mmCIF file of C-alpha atoms in Angstrom:
data_model
loop_
_atom_site.group_PDB
_atom_site.id
_atom_site.type_symbol
_atom_site.label_atom_id
_atom_site.label_comp_id
_atom_site.label_asym_id
_atom_site.label_seq_id
_atom_site.Cartn_x
_atom_site.Cartn_y
_atom_site.Cartn_z
ATOM 1 C CA MET J 1 14.001 -2.807 15.019
ATOM 2 C CA PRO J 2 13.595 -5.119 18.058
ATOM 3 C CA PHE J 3 13.114 -8.835 17.467
ATOM 4 C CA PHE J 4 10.060 -9.034 19.709
ATOM 5 C CA GLN J 5 7.350 -6.680 18.551
ATOM 6 C CA PRO J 6 5.609 -4.483 21.125
ATOM 7 C CA LYS J 7 2.062 -5.210 22.230
ATOM 8 C CA VAL J 8 -0.675 -3.498 20.270
ATOM 9 C CA THR J 9 -3.818 -2.209 21.940
ATOM 10 C CA PRO J 10 -7.170 -2.906 20.295
ATOM 11 C CA LEU J 11 -9.063 -0.240 18.418
ATOM 12 C CA PRO J 12 -10.880 2.266 20.620
ATOM 13 C CA SER J 13 -14.539 1.614 21.330
ATOM 14 C CA GLY J 14 -17.238 3.738 19.791
ATOM 15 C CA ILE J 15 -16.053 3.719 16.154
ATOM 16 C CA ASP J 16 -19.149 3.820 13.951
ATOM 17 C CA LEU J 17 -18.714 3.802 10.163
ATOM 18 C CA GLN J 18 -22.425 3.864 9.397
ATOM 19 C CA GLY J 19 -22.943 5.646 6.076
ATOM 20 C CA LYS J 20 -19.250 5.345 5.129
ATOM 21 C CA SER J 21 -17.759 3.523 2.148
ATOM 22 C CA ALA J 22 -14.345 1.932 1.636
ATOM 23 C CA VAL J 23 -12.256 0.371 -1.110
ATOM 24 C CA ILE J 24 -9.520 -2.160 -0.323
ATOM 25 C CA THR J 25 -7.012 -3.482 -2.860
ATOM 26 C CA GLY J 26 -5.580 -6.957 -2.425
ATOM 27 C CA ALA J 27 -8.712 -7.764 -0.453
ATOM 28 C CA SER J 28 -9.120 -11.491 -1.058
ATOM 29 C CA ALA J 29 -6.648 -12.770 1.553
ATOM 30 C CA GLY J 30 -4.459 -11.907 4.525
ATOM 31 C CA LEU J 31 -4.441 -8.359 5.813
ATOM 32 C CA GLY J 32 -6.724 -7.058 3.083
ATOM 33 C CA LEU J 33 -9.495 -9.515 3.905
ATOM 34 C CA GLU J 34 -9.057 -9.047 7.657
ATOM 35 C CA THR J 35 -9.189 -5.259 7.286
ATOM 36 C CA ALA J 36 -12.396 -5.668 5.299
ATOM 37 C CA ARG J 37 -13.865 -7.797 8.087
ATOM 38 C CA GLN J 38 -12.937 -5.271 10.763
ATOM 39 C CA LEU J 39 -14.350 -2.301 8.855
ATOM 40 C CA LEU J 40 -17.621 -4.165 8.336
ATOM 41 C CA THR J 41 -17.903 -5.035 12.022
ATOM 42 C CA LEU J 42 -17.479 -1.289 12.687
ATOM 43 C CA ASN J 43 -20.715 -0.702 10.762
ATOM 44 C CA LEU J 44 -19.215 0.258 7.378
ATOM 45 C CA SER J 45 -22.125 0.630 4.974
ATOM 46 C CA THR J 46 -20.469 -0.069 1.601
ATOM 47 C CA LEU J 47 -17.299 -1.982 0.765
ATOM 48 C CA VAL J 48 -15.601 -2.609 -2.566
ATOM 49 C CA LEU J 49 -13.217 -5.565 -2.638
ATOM 50 C CA ALA J 50 -10.662 -4.877 -5.382
ATOM 51 C CA VAL J 51 -9.348 -8.295 -6.403
ATOM 52 C CA ARG J 52 -7.450 -9.940 -9.244
ATOM 53 C CA ASN J 53 -9.520 -13.139 -9.084
ATOM 54 C CA GLU J 54 -13.223 -12.290 -9.139
ATOM 55 C CA SER J 55 -14.325 -15.835 -8.229
ATOM 56 C CA LYS J 56 -12.126 -15.729 -5.144
ATOM 57 C CA GLY J 57 -13.443 -12.259 -4.380
ATOM 58 C CA LYS J 58 -17.035 -13.483 -4.522
ATOM 59 C CA ALA J 59 -16.170 -16.347 -2.167
ATOM 60 C CA CYS J 60 -14.669 -13.805 0.242
ATOM 61 C CA MET J 61 -17.801 -11.675 -0.003
ATOM 62 C CA GLU J 62 -19.988 -14.654 0.796
ATOM 63 C CA ALA J 63 -17.799 -15.588 3.765
ATOM 64 C CA LEU J 64 -17.958 -12.047 5.128
ATOM 65 C CA LEU J 65 -21.741 -11.914 4.773
ATOM 66 C CA ALA J 66 -22.001 -15.279 6.529
ATOM 67 C CA ASP J 67 -20.399 -13.714 9.625
ATOM 68 C CA LEU J 68 -23.269 -12.906 12.008
ATOM 69 C CA ASP J 69 -21.468 -9.814 13.312
ATOM 70 C CA ILE J 70 -21.471 -8.489 9.746
ATOM 71 C CA SER J 71 -24.717 -9.813 8.263
ATOM 72 C CA SER J 72 -26.729 -8.280 11.101
ATOM 73 C CA LYS J 73 -25.565 -4.832 9.911
ATOM 74 C CA SER J 74 -26.739 -5.442 6.313
ATOM 75 C CA PRO J 75 -23.760 -3.884 4.486
ATOM 76 C CA THR J 76 -23.380 -3.664 0.728
ATOM 77 C CA ILE J 77 -20.308 -5.482 -0.599
ATOM 78 C CA LYS J 78 -19.205 -5.205 -4.208
ATOM 79 C CA ILE J 79 -16.479 -6.985 -6.160
ATOM 80 C CA LEU J 80 -14.395 -5.138 -8.730
ATOM 81 C CA LYS J 81 -11.588 -6.681 -10.752
ATOM 82 C CA LEU J 82 -8.138 -5.149 -10.307
ATOM 83 C CA ASP J 83 -4.947 -6.759 -11.563
ATOM 84 C CA VAL J 84 -2.149 -4.490 -10.346
ATOM 85 C CA ASN J 85 0.280 -6.237 -12.698
ATOM 86 C CA ASP J 86 -1.697 -4.933 -15.680
ATOM 87 C CA ASN J 87 -1.967 -1.195 -16.384
ATOM 88 C CA THR J 88 -5.024 -1.711 -18.592
ATOM 89 C CA SER J 89 -6.791 -3.360 -15.661
ATOM 90 C CA ILE J 90 -5.824 -0.466 -13.370
ATOM 91 C CA ILE J 91 -7.224 2.103 -15.822
ATOM 92 C CA SER J 92 -10.421 0.084 -16.239
ATOM 93 C CA PHE J 93 -10.797 -0.181 -12.461
ATOM 94 C CA SER J 94 -10.339 3.567 -12.019
ATOM 95 C CA LYS J 95 -13.012 4.300 -14.631
ATOM 96 C CA THR J 96 -15.499 1.780 -13.265
ATOM 97 C CA LEU J 97 -15.158 2.485 -9.543
ATOM 98 C CA PRO J 98 -16.941 5.899 -9.584
ATOM 99 C CA GLN J 99 -19.792 4.287 -11.542
ATOM 100 C CA ILE J 100 -20.494 1.684 -8.854
ATOM 101 C CA LEU J 101 -19.498 3.829 -5.863
ATOM 102 C CA PRO J 102 -20.367 7.518 -6.323
ATOM 103 C CA VAL J 103 -18.528 8.561 -3.153
ATOM 104 C CA VAL J 104 -15.640 6.906 -1.313
ATOM 105 C CA ASP J 105 -14.565 7.742 2.233
ATOM 106 C CA ILE J 106 -11.643 5.326 2.687
ATOM 107 C CA LEU J 107 -9.140 3.876 0.208
ATOM 108 C CA ILE J 108 -6.706 1.268 1.500
ATOM 109 C CA LEU J 109 -3.818 0.401 -0.824
ATOM 110 C CA ASN J 110 -2.936 -3.030 0.470
ATOM 111 C CA ALA J 111 -2.017 -5.113 -2.585
ATOM 112 C CA GLY J 112 1.652 -6.111 -2.621
ATOM 113 C CA ILE J 113 4.114 -8.937 -3.156
ATOM 114 C CA SER J 114 7.490 -10.049 -1.858
ATOM 115 C CA ARG J 115 9.804 -11.897 -4.245
ATOM 116 C CA LEU J 116 13.403 -13.068 -4.123
ATOM 117 C CA LYS J 117 13.788 -13.668 -7.845
ATOM 118 C CA HIS J 118 13.791 -11.013 -10.545
ATOM 119 C CA ASN J 119 10.469 -11.400 -12.344
ATOM 120 C CA PRO J 120 9.535 -9.251 -15.349
ATOM 121 C CA SER J 121 6.050 -7.752 -15.349
ATOM 122 C CA PRO J 122 3.929 -7.531 -18.518
ATOM 123 C CA THR J 123 4.292 -3.751 -18.112
ATOM 124 C CA GLY J 124 8.027 -4.000 -18.840
ATOM 125 C CA HIS J 125 9.119 -3.287 -15.269
ATOM 126 C CA GLU J 126 10.333 -5.680 -12.599
ATOM 127 C CA GLU J 127 7.298 -7.257 -10.948
ATOM 128 C CA SER J 128 7.930 -5.995 -7.387
ATOM 129 C CA VAL J 129 8.394 -2.452 -8.685
ATOM 130 C CA GLN J 130 5.205 -2.705 -10.741
ATOM 131 C CA VAL J 131 2.957 -4.293 -8.114
ATOM 132 C CA ASN J 132 4.220 -2.569 -4.984
ATOM 133 C CA TYR J 133 5.017 0.837 -6.422
ATOM 134 C CA LEU J 134 4.002 1.805 -9.958
ATOM 135 C CA ALA J 135 0.525 0.251 -9.776
ATOM 136 C CA ASN J 136 -0.251 2.305 -6.687
ATOM 137 C CA THR J 137 1.052 5.523 -8.227
ATOM 138 C CA LEU J 138 -1.165 4.896 -11.257
ATOM 139 C CA LEU J 139 -4.160 4.218 -9.023
ATOM 140 C CA LEU J 140 -3.566 7.465 -7.158
ATOM 141 C CA ALA J 141 -3.032 9.442 -10.352
ATOM 142 C CA THR J 142 -6.257 8.182 -11.906
ATOM 143 C CA LEU J 143 -8.374 8.292 -8.736
ATOM 144 C CA LEU J 144 -7.299 11.630 -7.214
ATOM 145 C CA PRO J 145 -9.993 13.756 -8.909
ATOM 146 C CA TYR J 146 -12.668 11.260 -7.803
ATOM 147 C CA LEU J 147 -11.304 11.145 -4.251
ATOM 148 C CA THR J 148 -11.199 14.940 -4.054
ATOM 149 C CA THR J 149 -14.757 15.228 -5.369
ATOM 150 C CA SER J 150 -15.860 12.654 -2.808
ATOM 151 C CA ALA J 151 -14.470 14.840 -0.039
ATOM 152 C CA SER J 152 -16.366 17.847 -1.369
ATOM 153 C CA GLN J 153 -19.590 15.840 -1.329
ATOM 154 C CA THR J 154 -19.152 14.351 2.145
ATOM 155 C CA GLY J 155 -17.644 17.427 3.785
ATOM 156 C CA SER J 156 -14.799 15.342 5.217
ATOM 157 C CA PRO J 157 -11.387 14.456 3.755
ATOM 158 C CA THR J 158 -11.119 11.170 1.916
ATOM 159 C CA ARG J 159 -8.728 8.904 3.780
ATOM 160 C CA ILE J 160 -5.979 7.071 1.868
ATOM 161 C CA THR J 161 -3.898 4.563 3.794
ATOM 162 C CA TRP J 162 -1.059 2.822 1.952
ATOM 163 C CA VAL J 163 0.392 -0.304 3.549
ATOM 164 C CA GLY J 164 4.177 0.114 3.673
ATOM 165 C CA SER J 165 7.067 -1.564 5.437
ATOM 166 C CA ARG J 166 9.768 -0.454 7.844
ATOM 167 C CA MET J 167 12.050 -2.711 5.826
ATOM 168 C CA HIS J 168 12.594 0.329 3.610
ATOM 169 C CA GLU J 169 14.737 1.750 6.422
ATOM 170 C CA ILE J 170 16.975 -1.204 7.199
ATOM 171 C CA MET J 171 17.143 -3.490 4.150
ATOM 172 C CA THR J 172 17.288 -1.149 1.158
ATOM 173 C CA SER J 173 20.247 -1.407 -1.212
ATOM 174 C CA PHE J 174 20.206 2.309 -2.038
ATOM 175 C CA PRO J 175 22.662 3.690 0.556
ATOM 176 C CA LYS J 176 25.341 1.226 -0.552
ATOM 177 C CA LYS J 177 24.825 1.153 -4.315
ATOM 178 C CA SER J 178 23.754 4.744 -5.081
ATOM 179 C CA PRO J 179 21.519 4.083 -8.120
ATOM 180 C CA LEU J 180 22.031 7.537 -9.618
ATOM 181 C CA VAL J 181 25.785 6.917 -9.678
ATOM 182 C CA THR J 182 25.592 3.537 -11.389
ATOM 183 C CA HIS J 183 22.506 4.028 -13.603
ATOM 184 C CA THR J 184 20.860 6.757 -15.629
ATOM 185 C CA SER J 185 17.563 6.356 -13.765
ATOM 186 C CA ILE J 186 16.207 4.868 -10.559
ATOM 187 C CA LEU J 187 13.614 2.732 -12.315
ATOM 188 C CA GLU J 188 16.284 1.415 -14.667
ATOM 189 C CA TYR J 189 18.365 0.424 -11.634
ATOM 190 C CA LEU J 190 15.404 -1.403 -10.074
ATOM 191 C CA ASP J 191 14.348 -3.072 -13.320
ATOM 192 C CA ALA J 192 17.833 -4.445 -14.047
ATOM 193 C CA LYS J 193 18.252 -8.148 -13.445
ATOM 194 C CA SER J 194 21.548 -8.232 -11.569
ATOM 195 C CA THR J 195 21.786 -4.979 -9.606
ATOM 196 C CA ILE J 196 19.756 -5.835 -6.493
ATOM 197 C CA SER J 197 20.238 -8.500 -3.856
ATOM 198 C CA PRO J 198 17.192 -10.790 -3.560
ATOM 199 C CA PHE J 199 16.911 -9.739 0.081
ATOM 200 C CA SER J 200 16.741 -6.033 -0.832
ATOM 201 C CA ARG J 201 14.157 -6.235 -3.612
ATOM 202 C CA TYR J 202 11.089 -5.914 -1.367
ATOM 203 C CA ALA J 203 12.655 -3.189 0.785
ATOM 204 C CA ASP J 204 13.724 -1.212 -2.286
ATOM 205 C CA SER J 205 10.194 -1.276 -3.715
ATOM 206 C CA LYS J 206 8.795 -0.140 -0.367
ATOM 207 C CA LEU J 207 11.370 2.655 -0.220
ATOM 208 C CA LEU J 208 9.938 3.985 -3.479
ATOM 209 C CA CYS J 209 6.450 3.881 -1.941
ATOM 210 C CA ALA J 210 7.543 5.896 1.100
ATOM 211 C CA MET J 211 9.335 8.458 -1.062
ATOM 212 C CA PHE J 212 6.301 8.891 -3.297
ATOM 213 C CA MET J 213 4.010 9.317 -0.301
ATOM 214 C CA TYR J 214 6.324 11.990 1.147
ATOM 215 C CA SER J 215 6.382 13.764 -2.238
ATOM 216 C CA LEU J 216 2.652 13.570 -2.920
ATOM 217 C CA ALA J 217 1.324 14.610 0.498
ATOM 218 C CA PRO J 218 2.425 18.284 0.277
ATOM 219 C CA ARG J 219 0.797 18.506 -3.151
ATOM 220 C CA VAL J 220 -2.715 17.640 -1.944
ATOM 221 C CA ASP J 221 -5.018 19.618 0.325
ATOM 222 C CA PRO J 222 -5.392 17.789 3.679
ATOM 223 C CA ARG J 223 -8.889 19.240 3.928
ATOM 224 C CA LYS J 224 -9.712 17.036 0.925
ATOM 225 C CA ILE J 225 -7.235 14.134 1.171
ATOM 226 C CA VAL J 226 -5.511 12.671 4.219
ATOM 227 C CA LEU J 227 -2.766 10.362 2.991
ATOM 228 C CA ASN J 228 -0.650 8.223 5.286
ATOM 229 C CA MET J 229 1.390 5.031 5.206
ATOM 230 C CA VAL J 230 1.418 2.303 7.850
ATOM 231 C CA CYS J 231 3.624 -0.678 8.609
ATOM 232 C CA PRO J 232 1.761 -3.318 10.634
ATOM 233 C CA GLY J 233 5.027 -5.148 11.393
ATOM 234 C CA MET J 234 5.555 -8.861 10.826
ATOM 235 C CA VAL J 235 2.126 -10.443 10.515
ATOM 236 C CA ASP J 236 1.281 -14.121 10.125
ATOM 237 C CA THR J 237 0.033 -14.022 6.526
ATOM 238 C CA GLY J 238 0.862 -16.021 3.410
ATOM 239 C CA ILE J 239 3.162 -13.364 1.933
ATOM 240 C CA SER J 240 6.166 -15.691 2.423
ATOM 241 C CA ASP J 241 4.511 -18.738 0.817
ATOM 242 C CA PHE J 242 6.424 -18.081 -2.420
ATOM 243 C CA LEU J 243 9.765 -18.846 -0.729
ATOM 244 C CA PRO J 244 11.709 -22.063 -1.392
ATOM 245 C CA VAL J 245 10.924 -24.727 1.199
ATOM 246 C CA TYR J 246 14.228 -24.314 3.059
ATOM 247 C CA TRP J 247 13.662 -20.560 3.458
ATOM 248 C CA ARG J 248 9.970 -20.917 4.208
ATOM 249 C CA VAL J 249 10.682 -23.262 7.108
ATOM 250 C CA LEU J 250 13.060 -20.717 8.632
ATOM 251 C CA VAL J 251 10.671 -17.813 8.109
ATOM 252 C CA ASP J 252 7.772 -19.821 9.542
ATOM 253 C CA LEU J 253 9.842 -20.512 12.660
ATOM 254 C CA VAL J 254 10.510 -16.798 13.073
ATOM 255 C CA LYS J 255 6.826 -16.069 12.491
ATOM 256 C CA ALA J 256 5.857 -18.552 15.182
ATOM 257 C CA VAL J 257 7.887 -16.573 17.709
ATOM 258 C CA ARG J 258 7.622 -13.013 16.416
ATOM 259 C CA ALA J 259 4.656 -12.484 14.086
ATOM 260 C CA ARG J 260 1.466 -10.753 15.049
ATOM 261 C CA SER J 261 -1.900 -12.265 14.288
ATOM 262 C CA VAL J 262 -3.775 -11.051 11.231
ATOM 263 C CA GLU J 263 -6.343 -9.499 13.573
ATOM 264 C CA VAL J 264 -3.689 -7.336 15.246
ATOM 265 C CA GLY J 265 -2.265 -6.333 11.859
ATOM 266 C CA GLY J 266 -5.761 -5.347 10.813
ATOM 267 C CA TRP J 267 -6.136 -3.147 13.908
ATOM 268 C CA LEU J 268 -3.116 -1.142 12.797
ATOM 269 C CA ILE J 269 -4.366 -0.619 9.251
ATOM 270 C CA VAL J 270 -7.818 0.386 10.479
ATOM 271 C CA ASN J 271 -6.211 2.699 13.028
ATOM 272 C CA ALA J 272 -4.286 4.491 10.282
ATOM 273 C CA ALA J 273 -7.339 4.674 8.013
ATOM 274 C CA VAL J 274 -9.983 5.644 10.568
ATOM 275 C CA VAL J 275 -8.555 6.682 13.938
ATOM 276 C CA ALA J 276 -5.368 8.642 13.165
ATOM 277 C CA GLY J 277 -6.120 12.327 12.684
ATOM 278 C CA GLU J 278 -5.085 14.889 10.105
ATOM 279 C CA GLU J 279 -1.695 15.055 11.820
ATOM 280 C CA SER J 280 -0.954 11.704 10.150
ATOM 281 C CA HIS J 281 -1.144 13.295 6.695
ATOM 282 C CA GLY J 282 2.087 12.677 4.827
ATOM 283 C CA ARG J 283 3.458 10.613 7.688
ATOM 284 C CA PHE J 284 4.650 7.040 8.102
ATOM 285 C CA LEU J 285 3.085 5.123 10.989
ATOM 286 C CA GLY J 286 5.014 2.304 12.629
ATOM 287 C CA ASP J 287 2.250 0.517 14.511
ATOM 288 C CA LYS J 288 0.281 3.525 15.820
ATOM 289 C CA GLU J 289 3.210 5.904 16.229
ATOM 290 C CA VAL J 290 4.369 8.468 13.676
ATOM 291 C CA LEU J 291 7.933 7.634 12.697
ATOM 292 C CA GLU J 292 10.678 10.034 11.721
ATOM 293 C CA VAL J 293 11.569 10.036 8.043
ATOM 294 C CA SER J 294 14.264 7.407 7.534
ATOM 295 C CA LYS J 295 17.905 8.411 7.796
ATOM 296 C CA TYR J 296 18.549 7.596 4.139
ATOM 297 C CA ILE J 297 15.581 9.607 2.826
ATOM 298 C CA ARG J 298 16.723 12.561 4.950
ATOM 299 C CA SER J 299 20.264 12.374 3.556
ATOM 300 C CA GLU J 300 21.425 14.459 0.608
ATOM 301 C CA ALA J 301 21.637 11.353 -1.562
ATOM 302 C CA GLY J 302 18.169 10.257 -0.473
ATOM 303 C CA ARG J 303 16.630 13.647 -1.207
ATOM 304 C CA GLU J 304 18.177 13.589 -4.682
ATOM 305 C CA VAL J 305 16.781 10.113 -5.331
ATOM 306 C CA GLN J 306 13.340 11.167 -4.095
ATOM 307 C CA GLU J 307 13.240 14.177 -6.410
ATOM 308 C CA ASN J 308 14.408 12.137 -9.385
ATOM 309 C CA LEU J 309 11.990 9.341 -8.579
ATOM 310 C CA TRP J 310 9.081 11.783 -8.655
ATOM 311 C CA ASP J 311 10.115 13.094 -12.063
ATOM 312 C CA GLU J 312 10.672 9.601 -13.465
ATOM 313 C CA THR J 313 7.333 8.400 -12.136
ATOM 314 C CA MET J 314 5.512 11.320 -13.714
ATOM 315 C CA VAL J 315 7.114 10.452 -17.055
ATOM 316 C CA GLU J 316 5.902 6.857 -16.668
ATOM 317 C CA LEU J 317 2.395 7.926 -15.683
ATOM 318 C CA ARG J 318 2.080 10.357 -18.612
ATOM 319 C CA LYS J 319 2.561 7.409 -20.955
ATOM 320 C CA ILE J 320 -0.584 5.819 -19.530
ATOM 321 C CA THR J 321 -2.934 8.540 -18.313
ATOM 322 C CA THR J 322 -3.566 12.273 -18.083
ATOM 323 C CA LEU J 323 -2.148 13.582 -14.845
ATOM 324 C CA PRO J 324 -4.382 15.428 -12.389
ATOM 325 C CA GLU J 325 -3.427 18.948 -11.373
ATOM 326 C CA GLU J 326 -1.739 17.808 -8.141
ATOM 327 C CA LEU J 327 0.807 15.721 -10.065
ATOM 328 C CA ARG J 328 1.660 18.200 -12.840
#
């Protein structure tokens, strides 16, 4: 991955989302909020901001509606609580969403965290694994029937874009530590306190996301669901604000030289969700280009981990919800 990121061209002209609806998780800041703004300026009719803090979400809604480029289009914006660190909240969200939004055209899975320290989640898993991976698998498991029905009603596939990271290719601990050699399960390996380097934790969680996307895509009908994953590169957001001061200063210096603006990052997410065609189904987009499956995932060890991860994830999901046909 080059230090200096390539230039990104703006979105093509002529995109009109009139009559379309979208749901964005992690929508109250950074890339989620910027993606919301861009979709609304493209004439999106209905938007659901899925947020942990409803007061903050309402403030974001008011700010968006105060934008003249948005208010002139008279969109409908709704706030729906979603705490991805709480499985009960995820289930409640999945039950409520179809009640307030009968049909959805676009789902953007943007919520995520980056942590150096091992933090336990209330769900019993490590927090990065829960927030970045398991929460999204639970959302997909509980929403798939609704998303498929939406496609039948609109006559067009529902678009799901999951925000991933190319860090899963270059920073993961898996090739060196072989979790299935040292542990009885992949999730056990990731949940353990001392097995993962702080600098691999984020990449490892994003590796799980990519593997799940590659496993799920062949199981859904692309005429009903188009699922892709996109990495917008290094973007100048607050995702590194959790770092200790000495690390944050260094990262901020790198950002000053290398990071893209939030607007450019938003272009790439919107491109994956709206512009990329059915050929992007089951594919990982680096910027706007489809990337080859990572060397590790293609390896024999990687394929074994991917298969085991799918089985383990289904076991976890069955504890919480009834699986749709595509996941059985």
